[in-house]
Coordinates of C-alpha atoms in Angstrom, one line a residue:
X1 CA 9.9 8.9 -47.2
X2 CA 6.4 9.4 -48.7
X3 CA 4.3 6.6 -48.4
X4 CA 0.6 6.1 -50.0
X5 CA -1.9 3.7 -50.1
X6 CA -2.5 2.8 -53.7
X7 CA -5.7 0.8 -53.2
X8 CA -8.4 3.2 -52.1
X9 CA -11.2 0.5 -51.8
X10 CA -9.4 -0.3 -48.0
X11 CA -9.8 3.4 -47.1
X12 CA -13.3 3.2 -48.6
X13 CA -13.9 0.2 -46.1
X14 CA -12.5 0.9 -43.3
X15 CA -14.1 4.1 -43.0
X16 CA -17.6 2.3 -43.6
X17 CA -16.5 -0.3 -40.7
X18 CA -16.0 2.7 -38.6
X19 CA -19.5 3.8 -39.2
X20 CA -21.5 0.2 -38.8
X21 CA -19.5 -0.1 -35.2
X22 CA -20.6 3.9 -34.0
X23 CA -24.3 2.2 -35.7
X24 CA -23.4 -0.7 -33.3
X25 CA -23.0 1.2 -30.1
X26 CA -25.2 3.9 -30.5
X27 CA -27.8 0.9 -30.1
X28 CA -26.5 -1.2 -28.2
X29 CA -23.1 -1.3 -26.3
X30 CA -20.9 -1.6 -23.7
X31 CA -17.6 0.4 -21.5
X32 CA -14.1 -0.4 -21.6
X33 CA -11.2 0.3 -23.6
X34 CA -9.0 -2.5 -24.3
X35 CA -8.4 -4.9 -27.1
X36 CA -10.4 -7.9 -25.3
X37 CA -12.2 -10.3 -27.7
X38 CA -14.9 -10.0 -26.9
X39 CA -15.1 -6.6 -25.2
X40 CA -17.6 -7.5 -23.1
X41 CA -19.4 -10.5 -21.0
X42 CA -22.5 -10.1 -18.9
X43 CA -22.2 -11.1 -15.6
X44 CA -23.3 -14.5 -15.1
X45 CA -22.9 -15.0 -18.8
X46 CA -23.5 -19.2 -19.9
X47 CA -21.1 -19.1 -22.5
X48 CA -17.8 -17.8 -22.6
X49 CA -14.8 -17.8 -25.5
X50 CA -12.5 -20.4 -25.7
X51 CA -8.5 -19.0 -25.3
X52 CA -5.7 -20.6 -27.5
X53 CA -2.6 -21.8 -26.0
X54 CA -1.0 -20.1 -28.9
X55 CA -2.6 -17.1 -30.4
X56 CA -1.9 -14.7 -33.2
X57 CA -4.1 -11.1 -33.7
X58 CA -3.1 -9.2 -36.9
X59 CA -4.6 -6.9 -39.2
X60 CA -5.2 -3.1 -39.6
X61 CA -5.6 -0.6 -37.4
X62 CA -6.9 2.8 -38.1
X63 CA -6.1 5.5 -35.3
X64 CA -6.5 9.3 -35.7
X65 CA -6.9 9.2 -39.6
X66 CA -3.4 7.4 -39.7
X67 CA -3.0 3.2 -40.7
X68 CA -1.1 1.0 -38.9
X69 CA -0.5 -3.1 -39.2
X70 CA -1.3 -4.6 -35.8
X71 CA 0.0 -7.8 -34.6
X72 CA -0.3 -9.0 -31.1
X73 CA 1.2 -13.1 -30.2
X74 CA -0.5 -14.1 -27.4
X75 CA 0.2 -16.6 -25.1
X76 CA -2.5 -18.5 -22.6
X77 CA -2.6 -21.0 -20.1
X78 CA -6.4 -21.4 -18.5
X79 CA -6.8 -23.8 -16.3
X80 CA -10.1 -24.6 -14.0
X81 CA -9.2 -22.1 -10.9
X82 CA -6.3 -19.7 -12.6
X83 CA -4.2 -18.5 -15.4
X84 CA -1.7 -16.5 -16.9
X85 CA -1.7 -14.4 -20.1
X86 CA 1.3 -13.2 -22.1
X87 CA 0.8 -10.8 -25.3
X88 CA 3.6 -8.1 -27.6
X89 CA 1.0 -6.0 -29.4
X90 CA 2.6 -4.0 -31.8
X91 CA 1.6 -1.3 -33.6
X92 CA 3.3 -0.4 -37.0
X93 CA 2.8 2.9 -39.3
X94 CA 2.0 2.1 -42.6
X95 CA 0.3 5.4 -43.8
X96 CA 1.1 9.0 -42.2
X97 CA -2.1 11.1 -43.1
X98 CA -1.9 14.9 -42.6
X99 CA -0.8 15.9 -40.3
X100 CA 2.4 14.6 -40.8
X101 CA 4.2 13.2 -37.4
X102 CA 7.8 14.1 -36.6
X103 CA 10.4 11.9 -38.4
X104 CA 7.6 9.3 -39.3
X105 CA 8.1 6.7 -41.0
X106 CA 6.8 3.6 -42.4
X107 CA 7.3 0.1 -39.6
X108 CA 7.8 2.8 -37.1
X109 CA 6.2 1.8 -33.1
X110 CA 3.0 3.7 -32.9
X111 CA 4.0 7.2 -30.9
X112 CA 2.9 6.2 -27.2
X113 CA 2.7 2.4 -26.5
X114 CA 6.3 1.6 -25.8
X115 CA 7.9 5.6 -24.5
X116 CA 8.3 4.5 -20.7
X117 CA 9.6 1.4 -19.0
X118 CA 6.0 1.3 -17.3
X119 CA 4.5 0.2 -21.2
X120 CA 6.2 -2.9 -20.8
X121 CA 3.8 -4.1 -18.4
X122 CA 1.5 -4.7 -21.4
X123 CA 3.4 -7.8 -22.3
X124 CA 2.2 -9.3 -18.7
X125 CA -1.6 -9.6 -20.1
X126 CA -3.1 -11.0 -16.8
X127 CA -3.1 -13.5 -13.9
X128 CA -5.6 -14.6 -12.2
X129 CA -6.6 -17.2 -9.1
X130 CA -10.2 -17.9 -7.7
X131 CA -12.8 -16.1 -8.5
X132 CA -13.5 -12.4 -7.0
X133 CA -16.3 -11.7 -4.6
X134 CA -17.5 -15.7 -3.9
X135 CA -18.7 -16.7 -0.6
X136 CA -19.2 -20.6 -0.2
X137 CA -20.4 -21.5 3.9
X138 CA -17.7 -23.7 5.6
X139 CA -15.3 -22.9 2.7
X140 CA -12.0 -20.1 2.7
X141 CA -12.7 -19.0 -0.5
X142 CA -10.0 -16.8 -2.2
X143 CA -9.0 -14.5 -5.6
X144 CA -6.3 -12.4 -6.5
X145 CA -6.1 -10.5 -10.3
X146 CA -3.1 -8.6 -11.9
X147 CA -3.9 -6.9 -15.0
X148 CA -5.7 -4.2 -17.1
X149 CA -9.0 -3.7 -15.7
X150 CA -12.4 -2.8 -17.4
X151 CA -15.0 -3.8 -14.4
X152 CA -12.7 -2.6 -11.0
X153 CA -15.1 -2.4 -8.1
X154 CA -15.2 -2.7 -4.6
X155 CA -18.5 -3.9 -2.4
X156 CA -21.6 -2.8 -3.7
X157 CA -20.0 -0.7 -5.8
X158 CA -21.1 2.9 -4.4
X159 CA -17.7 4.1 -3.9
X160 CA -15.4 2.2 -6.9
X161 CA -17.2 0.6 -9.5
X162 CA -16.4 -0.1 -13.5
X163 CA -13.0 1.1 -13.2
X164 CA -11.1 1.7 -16.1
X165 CA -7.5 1.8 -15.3
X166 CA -6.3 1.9 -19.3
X167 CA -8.0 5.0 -20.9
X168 CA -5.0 6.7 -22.2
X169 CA -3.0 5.9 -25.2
X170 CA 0.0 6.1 -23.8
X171 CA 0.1 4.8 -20.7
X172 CA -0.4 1.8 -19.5
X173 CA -1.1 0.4 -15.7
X174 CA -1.6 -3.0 -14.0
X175 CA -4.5 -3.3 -11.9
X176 CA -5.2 -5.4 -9.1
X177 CA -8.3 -7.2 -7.5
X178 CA -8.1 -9.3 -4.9
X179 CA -10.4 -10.8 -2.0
X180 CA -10.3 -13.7 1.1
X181 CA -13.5 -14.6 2.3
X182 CA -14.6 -16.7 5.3
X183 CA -17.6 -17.3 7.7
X184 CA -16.7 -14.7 9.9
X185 CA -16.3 -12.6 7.2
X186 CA -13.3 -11.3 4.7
X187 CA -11.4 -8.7 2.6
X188 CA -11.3 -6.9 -0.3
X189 CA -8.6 -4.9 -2.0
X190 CA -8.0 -3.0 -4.9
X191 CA -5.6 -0.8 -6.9
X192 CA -5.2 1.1 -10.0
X193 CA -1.5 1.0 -10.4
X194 CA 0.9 -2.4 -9.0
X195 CA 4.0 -0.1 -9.7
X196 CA 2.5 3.7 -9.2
X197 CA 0.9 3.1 -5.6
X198 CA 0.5 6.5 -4.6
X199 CA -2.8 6.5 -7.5
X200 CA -6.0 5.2 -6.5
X201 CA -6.3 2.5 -4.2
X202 CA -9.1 0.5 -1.6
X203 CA -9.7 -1.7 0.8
X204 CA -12.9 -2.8 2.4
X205 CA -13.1 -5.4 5.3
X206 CA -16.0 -6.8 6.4
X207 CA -17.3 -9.5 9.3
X208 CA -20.5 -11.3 9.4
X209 CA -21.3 -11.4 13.4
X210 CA -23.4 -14.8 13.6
X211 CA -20.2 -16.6 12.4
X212 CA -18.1 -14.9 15.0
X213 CA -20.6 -15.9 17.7
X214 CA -20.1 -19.6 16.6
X215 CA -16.6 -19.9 16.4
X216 CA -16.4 -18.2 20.4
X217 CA -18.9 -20.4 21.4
X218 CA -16.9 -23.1 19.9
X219 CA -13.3 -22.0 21.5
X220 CA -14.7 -20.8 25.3
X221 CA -16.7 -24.1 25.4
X222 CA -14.7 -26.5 23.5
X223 CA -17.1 -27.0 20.9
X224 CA -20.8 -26.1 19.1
X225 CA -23.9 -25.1 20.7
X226 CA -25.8 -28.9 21.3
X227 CA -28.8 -27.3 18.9
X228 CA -26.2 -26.7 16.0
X229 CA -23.9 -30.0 16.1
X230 CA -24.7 -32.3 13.3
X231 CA -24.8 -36.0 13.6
X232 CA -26.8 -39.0 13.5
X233 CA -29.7 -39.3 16.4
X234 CA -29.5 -41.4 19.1
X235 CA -32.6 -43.5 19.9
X236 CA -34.6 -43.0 23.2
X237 CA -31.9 -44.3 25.6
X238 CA -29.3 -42.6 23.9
X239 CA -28.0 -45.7 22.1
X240 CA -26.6 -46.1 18.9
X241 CA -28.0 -48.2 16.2
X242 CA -27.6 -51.9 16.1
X243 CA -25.2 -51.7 13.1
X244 CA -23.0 -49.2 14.8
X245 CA -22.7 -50.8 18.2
X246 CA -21.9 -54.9 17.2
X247 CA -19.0 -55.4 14.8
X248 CA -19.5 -58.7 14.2
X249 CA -22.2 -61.9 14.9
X250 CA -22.2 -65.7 15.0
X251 CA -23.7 -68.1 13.6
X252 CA -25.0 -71.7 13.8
X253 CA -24.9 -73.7 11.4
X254 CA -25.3 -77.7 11.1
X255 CA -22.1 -79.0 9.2
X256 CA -21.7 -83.3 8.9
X257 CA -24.4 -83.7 11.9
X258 CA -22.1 -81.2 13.7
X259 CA -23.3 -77.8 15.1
X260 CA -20.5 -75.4 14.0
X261 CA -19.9 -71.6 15.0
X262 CA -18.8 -69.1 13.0
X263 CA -18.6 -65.4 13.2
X264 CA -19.0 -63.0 10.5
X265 CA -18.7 -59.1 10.2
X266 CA -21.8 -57.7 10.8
X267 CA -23.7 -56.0 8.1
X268 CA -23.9 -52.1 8.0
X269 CA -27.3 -50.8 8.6
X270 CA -27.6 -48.7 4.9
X271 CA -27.4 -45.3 6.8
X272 CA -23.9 -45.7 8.6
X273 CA -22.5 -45.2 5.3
X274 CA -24.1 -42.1 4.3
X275 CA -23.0 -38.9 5.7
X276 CA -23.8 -37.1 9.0
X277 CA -27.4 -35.1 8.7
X278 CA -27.2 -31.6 9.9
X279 CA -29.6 -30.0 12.2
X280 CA -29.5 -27.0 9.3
X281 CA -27.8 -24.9 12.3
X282 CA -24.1 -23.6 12.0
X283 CA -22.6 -21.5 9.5
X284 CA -24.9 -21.8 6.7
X285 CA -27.3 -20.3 9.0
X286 CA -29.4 -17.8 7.1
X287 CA -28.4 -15.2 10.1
X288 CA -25.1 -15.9 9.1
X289 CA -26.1 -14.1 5.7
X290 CA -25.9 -10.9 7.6
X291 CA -22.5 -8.8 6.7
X292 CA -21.2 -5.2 8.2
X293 CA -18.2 -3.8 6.2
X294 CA -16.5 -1.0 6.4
X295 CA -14.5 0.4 3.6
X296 CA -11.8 3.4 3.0
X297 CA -10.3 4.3 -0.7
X298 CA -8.4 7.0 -1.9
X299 CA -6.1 9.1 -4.1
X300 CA -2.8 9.8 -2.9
X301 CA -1.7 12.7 -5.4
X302 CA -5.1 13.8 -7.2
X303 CA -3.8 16.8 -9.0
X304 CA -5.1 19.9 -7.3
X305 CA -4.4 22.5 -9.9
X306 CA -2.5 22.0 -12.8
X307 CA 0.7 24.3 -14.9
X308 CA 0.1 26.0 -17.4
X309 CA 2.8 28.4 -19.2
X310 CA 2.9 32.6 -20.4
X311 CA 0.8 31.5 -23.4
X312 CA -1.8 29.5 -21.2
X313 CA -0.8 26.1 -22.5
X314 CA -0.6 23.1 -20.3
X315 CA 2.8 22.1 -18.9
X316 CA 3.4 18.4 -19.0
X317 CA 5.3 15.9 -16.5
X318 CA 8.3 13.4 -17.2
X319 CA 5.5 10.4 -17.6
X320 CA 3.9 12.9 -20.2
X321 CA 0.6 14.0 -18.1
X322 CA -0.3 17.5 -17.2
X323 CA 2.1 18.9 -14.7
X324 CA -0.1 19.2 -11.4
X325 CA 1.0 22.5 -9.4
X326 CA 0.0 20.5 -6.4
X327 CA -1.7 17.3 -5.5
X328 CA -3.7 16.3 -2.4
X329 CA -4.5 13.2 -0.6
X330 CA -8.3 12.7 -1.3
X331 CA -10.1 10.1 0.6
X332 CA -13.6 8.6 0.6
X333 CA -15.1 6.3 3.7
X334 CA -18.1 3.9 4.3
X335 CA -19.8 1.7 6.0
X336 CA -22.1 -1.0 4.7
X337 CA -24.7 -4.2 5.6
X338 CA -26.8 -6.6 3.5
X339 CA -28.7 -9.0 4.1
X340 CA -29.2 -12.5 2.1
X341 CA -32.8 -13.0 2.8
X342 CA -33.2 -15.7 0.4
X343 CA -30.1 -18.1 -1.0
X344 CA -31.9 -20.6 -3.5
X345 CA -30.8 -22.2 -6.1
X346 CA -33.5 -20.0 -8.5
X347 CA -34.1 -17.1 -6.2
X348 CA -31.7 -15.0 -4.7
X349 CA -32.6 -11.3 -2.9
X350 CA -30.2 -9.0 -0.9
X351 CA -31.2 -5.9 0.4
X352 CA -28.1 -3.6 1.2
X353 CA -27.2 0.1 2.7
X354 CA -24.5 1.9 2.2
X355 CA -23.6 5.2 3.7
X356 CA -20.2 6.6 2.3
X357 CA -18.7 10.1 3.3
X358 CA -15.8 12.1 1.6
X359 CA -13.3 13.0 4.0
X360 CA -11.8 15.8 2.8
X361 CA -14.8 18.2 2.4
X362 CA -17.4 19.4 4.9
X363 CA -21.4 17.7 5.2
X364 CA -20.1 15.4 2.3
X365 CA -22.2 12.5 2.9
X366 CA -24.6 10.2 0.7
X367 CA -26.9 7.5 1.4
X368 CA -27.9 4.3 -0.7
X369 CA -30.2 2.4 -0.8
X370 CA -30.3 -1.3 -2.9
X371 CA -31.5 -4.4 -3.3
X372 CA -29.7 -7.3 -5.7
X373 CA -32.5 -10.1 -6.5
X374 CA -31.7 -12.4 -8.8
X375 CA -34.0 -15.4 -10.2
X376 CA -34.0 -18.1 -12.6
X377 CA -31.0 -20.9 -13.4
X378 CA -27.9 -21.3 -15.0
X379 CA -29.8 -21.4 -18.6
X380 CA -31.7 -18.7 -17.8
X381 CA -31.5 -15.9 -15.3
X382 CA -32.6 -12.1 -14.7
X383 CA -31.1 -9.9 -12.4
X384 CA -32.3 -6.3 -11.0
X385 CA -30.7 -3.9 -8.5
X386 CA -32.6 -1.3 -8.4
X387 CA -30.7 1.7 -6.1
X388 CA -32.4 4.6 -4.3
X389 CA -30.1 7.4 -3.2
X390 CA -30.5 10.8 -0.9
X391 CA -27.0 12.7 -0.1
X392 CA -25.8 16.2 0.4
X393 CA -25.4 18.3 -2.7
X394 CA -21.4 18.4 -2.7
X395 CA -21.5 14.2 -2.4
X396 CA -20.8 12.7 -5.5
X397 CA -21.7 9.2 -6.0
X398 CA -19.2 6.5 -7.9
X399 CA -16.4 8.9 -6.9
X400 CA -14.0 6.7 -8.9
X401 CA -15.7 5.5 -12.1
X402 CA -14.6 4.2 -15.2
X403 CA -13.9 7.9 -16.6
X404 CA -11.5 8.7 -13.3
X405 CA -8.3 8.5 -15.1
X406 CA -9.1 11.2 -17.2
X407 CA -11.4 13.3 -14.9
X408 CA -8.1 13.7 -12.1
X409 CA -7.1 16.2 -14.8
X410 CA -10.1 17.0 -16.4
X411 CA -13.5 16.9 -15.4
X412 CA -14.8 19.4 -18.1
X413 CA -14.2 17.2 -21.2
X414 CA -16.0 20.0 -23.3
X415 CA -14.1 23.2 -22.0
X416 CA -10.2 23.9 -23.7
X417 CA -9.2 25.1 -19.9
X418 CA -9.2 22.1 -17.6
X419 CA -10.3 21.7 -14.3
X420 CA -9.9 18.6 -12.2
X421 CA -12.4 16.6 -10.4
X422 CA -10.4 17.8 -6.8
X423 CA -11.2 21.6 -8.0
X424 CA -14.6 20.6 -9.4
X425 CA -15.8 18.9 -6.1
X426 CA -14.1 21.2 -3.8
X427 CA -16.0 24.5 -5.7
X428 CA -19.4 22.9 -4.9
X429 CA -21.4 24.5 -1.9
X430 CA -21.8 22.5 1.0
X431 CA -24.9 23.7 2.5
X432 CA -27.1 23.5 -0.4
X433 CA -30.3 21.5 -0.3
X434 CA -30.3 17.5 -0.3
X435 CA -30.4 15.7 -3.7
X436 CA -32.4 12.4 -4.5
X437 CA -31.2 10.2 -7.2
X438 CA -31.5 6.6 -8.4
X439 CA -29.1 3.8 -10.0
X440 CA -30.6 1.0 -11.6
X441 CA -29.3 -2.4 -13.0
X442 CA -30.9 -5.0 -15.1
X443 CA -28.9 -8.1 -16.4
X444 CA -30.5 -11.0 -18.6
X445 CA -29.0 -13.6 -20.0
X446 CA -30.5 -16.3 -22.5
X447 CA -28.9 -19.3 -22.6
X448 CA -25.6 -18.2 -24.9
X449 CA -26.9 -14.3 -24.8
X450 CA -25.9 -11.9 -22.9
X451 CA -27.6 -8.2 -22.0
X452 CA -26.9 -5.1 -19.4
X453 CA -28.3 -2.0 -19.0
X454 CA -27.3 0.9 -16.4
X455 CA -29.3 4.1 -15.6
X456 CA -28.2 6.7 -13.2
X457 CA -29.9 10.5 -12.7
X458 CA -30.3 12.4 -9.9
X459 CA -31.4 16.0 -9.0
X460 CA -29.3 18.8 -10.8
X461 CA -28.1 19.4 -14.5
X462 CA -26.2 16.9 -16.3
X463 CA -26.7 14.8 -13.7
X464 CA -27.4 11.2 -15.8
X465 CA -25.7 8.3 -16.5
X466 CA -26.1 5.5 -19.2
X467 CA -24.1 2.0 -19.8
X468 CA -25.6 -0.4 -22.6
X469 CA -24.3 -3.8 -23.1
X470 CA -24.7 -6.7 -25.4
X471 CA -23.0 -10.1 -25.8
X472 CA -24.8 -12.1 -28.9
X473 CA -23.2 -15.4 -30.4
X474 CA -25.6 -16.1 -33.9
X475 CA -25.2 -19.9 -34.1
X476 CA -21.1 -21.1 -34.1
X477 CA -19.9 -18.7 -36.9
X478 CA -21.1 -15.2 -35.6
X479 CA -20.5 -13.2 -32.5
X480 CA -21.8 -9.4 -31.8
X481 CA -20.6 -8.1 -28.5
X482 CA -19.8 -4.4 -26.7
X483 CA -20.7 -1.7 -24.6
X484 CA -21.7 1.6 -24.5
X485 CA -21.5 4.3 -21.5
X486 CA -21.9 8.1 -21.3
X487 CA -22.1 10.5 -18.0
X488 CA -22.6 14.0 -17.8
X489 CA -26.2 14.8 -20.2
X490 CA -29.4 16.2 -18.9
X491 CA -32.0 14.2 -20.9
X492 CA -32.3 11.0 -22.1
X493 CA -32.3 11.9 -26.0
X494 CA -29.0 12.6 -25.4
X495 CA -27.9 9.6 -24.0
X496 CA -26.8 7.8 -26.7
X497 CA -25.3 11.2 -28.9
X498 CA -21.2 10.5 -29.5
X499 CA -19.6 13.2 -27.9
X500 CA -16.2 13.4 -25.6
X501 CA -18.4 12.2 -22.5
X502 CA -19.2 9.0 -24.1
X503 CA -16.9 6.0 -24.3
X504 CA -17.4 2.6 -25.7
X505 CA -16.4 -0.8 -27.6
X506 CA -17.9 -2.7 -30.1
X507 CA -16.9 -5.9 -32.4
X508 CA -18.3 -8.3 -35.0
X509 CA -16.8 -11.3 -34.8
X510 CA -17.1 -14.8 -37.7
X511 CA -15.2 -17.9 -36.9
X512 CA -13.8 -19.6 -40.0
X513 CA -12.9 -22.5 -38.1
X514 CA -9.4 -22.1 -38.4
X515 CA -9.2 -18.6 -38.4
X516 CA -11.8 -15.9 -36.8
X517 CA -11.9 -12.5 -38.4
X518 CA -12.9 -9.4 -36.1
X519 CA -13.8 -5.8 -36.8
X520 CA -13.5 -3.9 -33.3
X521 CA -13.7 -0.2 -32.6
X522 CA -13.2 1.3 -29.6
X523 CA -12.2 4.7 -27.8
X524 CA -9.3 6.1 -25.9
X525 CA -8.1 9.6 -25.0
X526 CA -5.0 11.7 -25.5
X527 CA -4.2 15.1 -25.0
X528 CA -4.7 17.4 -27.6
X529 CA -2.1 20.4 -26.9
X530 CA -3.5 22.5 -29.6
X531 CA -7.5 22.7 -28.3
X532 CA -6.1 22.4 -24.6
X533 CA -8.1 19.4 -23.7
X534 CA -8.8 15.2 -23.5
X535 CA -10.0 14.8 -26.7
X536 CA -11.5 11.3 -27.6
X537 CA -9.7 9.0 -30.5
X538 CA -11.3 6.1 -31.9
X539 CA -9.4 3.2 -32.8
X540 CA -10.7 0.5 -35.8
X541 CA -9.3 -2.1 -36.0
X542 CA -9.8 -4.9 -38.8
X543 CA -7.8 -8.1 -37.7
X544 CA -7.9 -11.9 -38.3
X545 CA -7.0 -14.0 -35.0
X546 CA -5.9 -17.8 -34.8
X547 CA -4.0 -20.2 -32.6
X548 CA -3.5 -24.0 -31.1
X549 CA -4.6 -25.3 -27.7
X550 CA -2.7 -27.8 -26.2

């Protein structure tokens, strides 16, 4: 069955949309590649989107020249500490442009989001507990999250950070982050894949030595050290107060020429009420801001080399990715300390070190340098990390970034043969001279507003690294928000030039009231069999979205 369009003013427009969003990002965006509304919040962001009980997303979606209608029910429930998402986003063809798929035709699934079993994990959208990475004094704080993931990282982020575990269009993985943290100190895990374990996983675990002097101070002697016990103070004889020693007193009182005694409860001196002062010793003990982690990730099957056949085209595997020849066990190590030199309410500074080392090669070992300030309120707030770095010239920082699930089978996004990142890494001399690089961080947010931006270079070509993002509500009825990242240019005028290395998300958003109507674009990969390669497809998607909260 042919089908065509017969109206060629929604071509006309979707095409332009297409445009204004590459406009959008090219300014000012953000990384990720998944149909969150919004794509992207700051961290530390004031303001963030209400979530229906009941949701429905619908409208057209415009992949590789070809039209599909998209609907996606949702389901929420958000409460104050955790909560569970539910969505069935379907994709369904409405126009086959050239050229033609096999056997297309129109109300057929979108070739890719529901081939293997493991798509059907799409339909569990997320849960969550706690809140990742939160250390409160005295408290056991805790977190656990299942679910696609656009921001994976693991401690300071020099060995995982901005994961991406969704860039491909036809596969689909659950993610998980999850952390316990305590005064003596905690744990943080991480994985790429709940049901393919053998991907990319971590695990950092870290102890903060002041609070583990405390508590065996407290269990060989039974309790505190006498300088850090809280509690009201005695006066010079070591009495208690008046109000805390008598319970009750008599009185005298003439009643019908009679002298009569009664008794009466006596009254509480105002402080006995009020809660224990502490000596400001114990856990919340600014040496107790002092942390020493040590962390270990790795891939259990990075492909080594991959198949190809007689005619030097790429062999593929049951789960449709390139057929590895061989894989190998790569691993990455580190150890870490910061220091919380300052913990107010307005001002916050932590200078860290981390020194990481990749297992598997020879003098593979890099060395940063960072400090995470942050200062102003709730309202209003700036935060810089600014990140100095000197390693040897085959350690590569960020190991597994937000472009790792493409780059274990191809590095070389521009070259039609690819190599992987294991072959890339492992070709690189190990005795070459020591690089000096930098990554820098700046977040601000304004109230409702919302802005990041990311800068990464170091010594050698192609060496720099970019991420823009912007989160901008314009009064109740407009939203702009998304992100922008490339990796792998020499100069900064081409930072921001839309190529295969550069990925991104960006949406306009109006709220009807009842209804809110989005246009999103965003980018994903799939293999392109006749150039040999990850080649980059951008999705735009024009879509109205409403629901009912209960």
């Amino acid at each position: 069955m042919k089908f065509r369009m017969k109206n060629p003013f929604l071509i006309i427009s979707l095409y332009f949309l297409n445009l204004l969003f590459f406009m959008i990002l090219s300014v000012a965006p953000e990384l990720s590649a998944q149909v969150n509304s919004p794509p992207y919040l700051p961290p530390g962001a004031n303001t963030k989107p209400k979530m229906d009980t009941l949701g429905l997303d619908f409208g057209i979606n415009k992949y590789d020249s070809d039209y599909y209608l998209y609907v996606n029910p949702t389901f929420n429930l958000n409460f104050t500490d955790w909560g569970i998402g539910f969505q069935i986003p379907l994709n369904l063809l409405l126009l086959d442009k050239e050229p033609k798929m096999t056997n297309s035709s129109v109300g057929m699934l979108r070739p890719g989001d529901y081939d293997s079993k493991l798509d059907y994990q799409k339909i569990l959208n997320y849960i969550y507990f706690g809140t990742y990475g939160i250390y409160k004094p005295e408290e056991i704080t805790y977190s656990i999250y299942i679910g696609k993931l656009f921001d994976g990282y693991i401690g300071h982020g020099t060995i995982i950070n901005r994961y991406v575990n969704n860039l491909t269009v036809d596969h689909y993985k659950q993610g998980v982050m999850a952390d316990i943290n305590t005064d003596w100190g905690g744990v943080q895990v991480f994985t790429n894949s709940v049901l393919d374990r053998k991907e990319v996983n971590s695990a950092r675990a870290y102890v903060r030595p002041f609070g583990i002097f405390l508590a065996a101070y407290s269990l060989y002697t039974g309790g505190p050290p006498k300088l850090m016990m809280p509690g009201n103070v005695l006066d010079a004889v070591g009495r208690k107060k008046v109000g805390e020693e008598v319970d009750e007193v008599s009185i005298i009182e003439e009643k019908d020429g009679k002298l009569i005694e009664r008794k009466e409860e006596a009254p509480r001196a105002k402080y006995d009420d009020e809660k224990p002062k502490k000596t400001g010793w114990g856990y919340d003990h600014f040496l107790n801001r002092i942390a020493l982690g040590y962390t270990v990730a790795y891939d259990g099957a990075a492909p080594n080399q991959l198949t190809f056949d007689s005619t030097g085209t790429l062999k593929f595997d049951s789960n449709n990715d390139p057929l590895a020849a061989s894989t190998q066990k790569i691993s990455i190590e580190g150890y870490d300390a910061e220091f919380k030199i300052f913990n107010l309410s307005w001002f916050e500074l932590t200078p860290y070190y981390d020194v990481n080392r990749i297992k598997f090669l020879n003098n593979a070992q890099g060395k940063h340098y960072g400090i995470h300030a942050k200062i102003g309120g709730k309202q209003l707030n700036l935060t810089v990390k600014p990140e100095f770095r000197q390693m040897d010239s085959n350690y590569i920082p960020i190991y597994f970034d937000s472009y790792y699930e493409i780059e274990r089978f191809q590095v070389n996004l521009d070259n039609n043969f690819p190599l992987t990142k294991y072959e890339y890494v492992t070709d690189i001399q190990s005795n070459g001279s020591k690089i000096k690089g930098y990554y820098h961080t700046v977040v601000l947010n304004v109230y409702s507003i919302g802005l990041e931006g990311n800068y990464e270079d170091y010594d050698g070509e192609d060496n720099s690294r970019v991420f823009v993002g912007l989160y901008v509500p314009i009064g109740s009825m407009f939203r702009i928000s998304g992100f922008y990242q490339k990796k792998g240019f020499n100069k900064f005028s081409q930072a921001f030039k839309m190529d295969d290395k550069a990925m991104g998300v960006g949406e306009l958003a109006v709220n009807l009231s009842f209804v809110t109507l989005k246009v999103q674009n965003r980018r994903r990969w799939v293999f392109d069999s006749e150039f040999n390669q990850f080649k980059s497809k951008d999705e735009t998607v024009f879509m109205a979205s409403g629901g009912k909260s209960f």
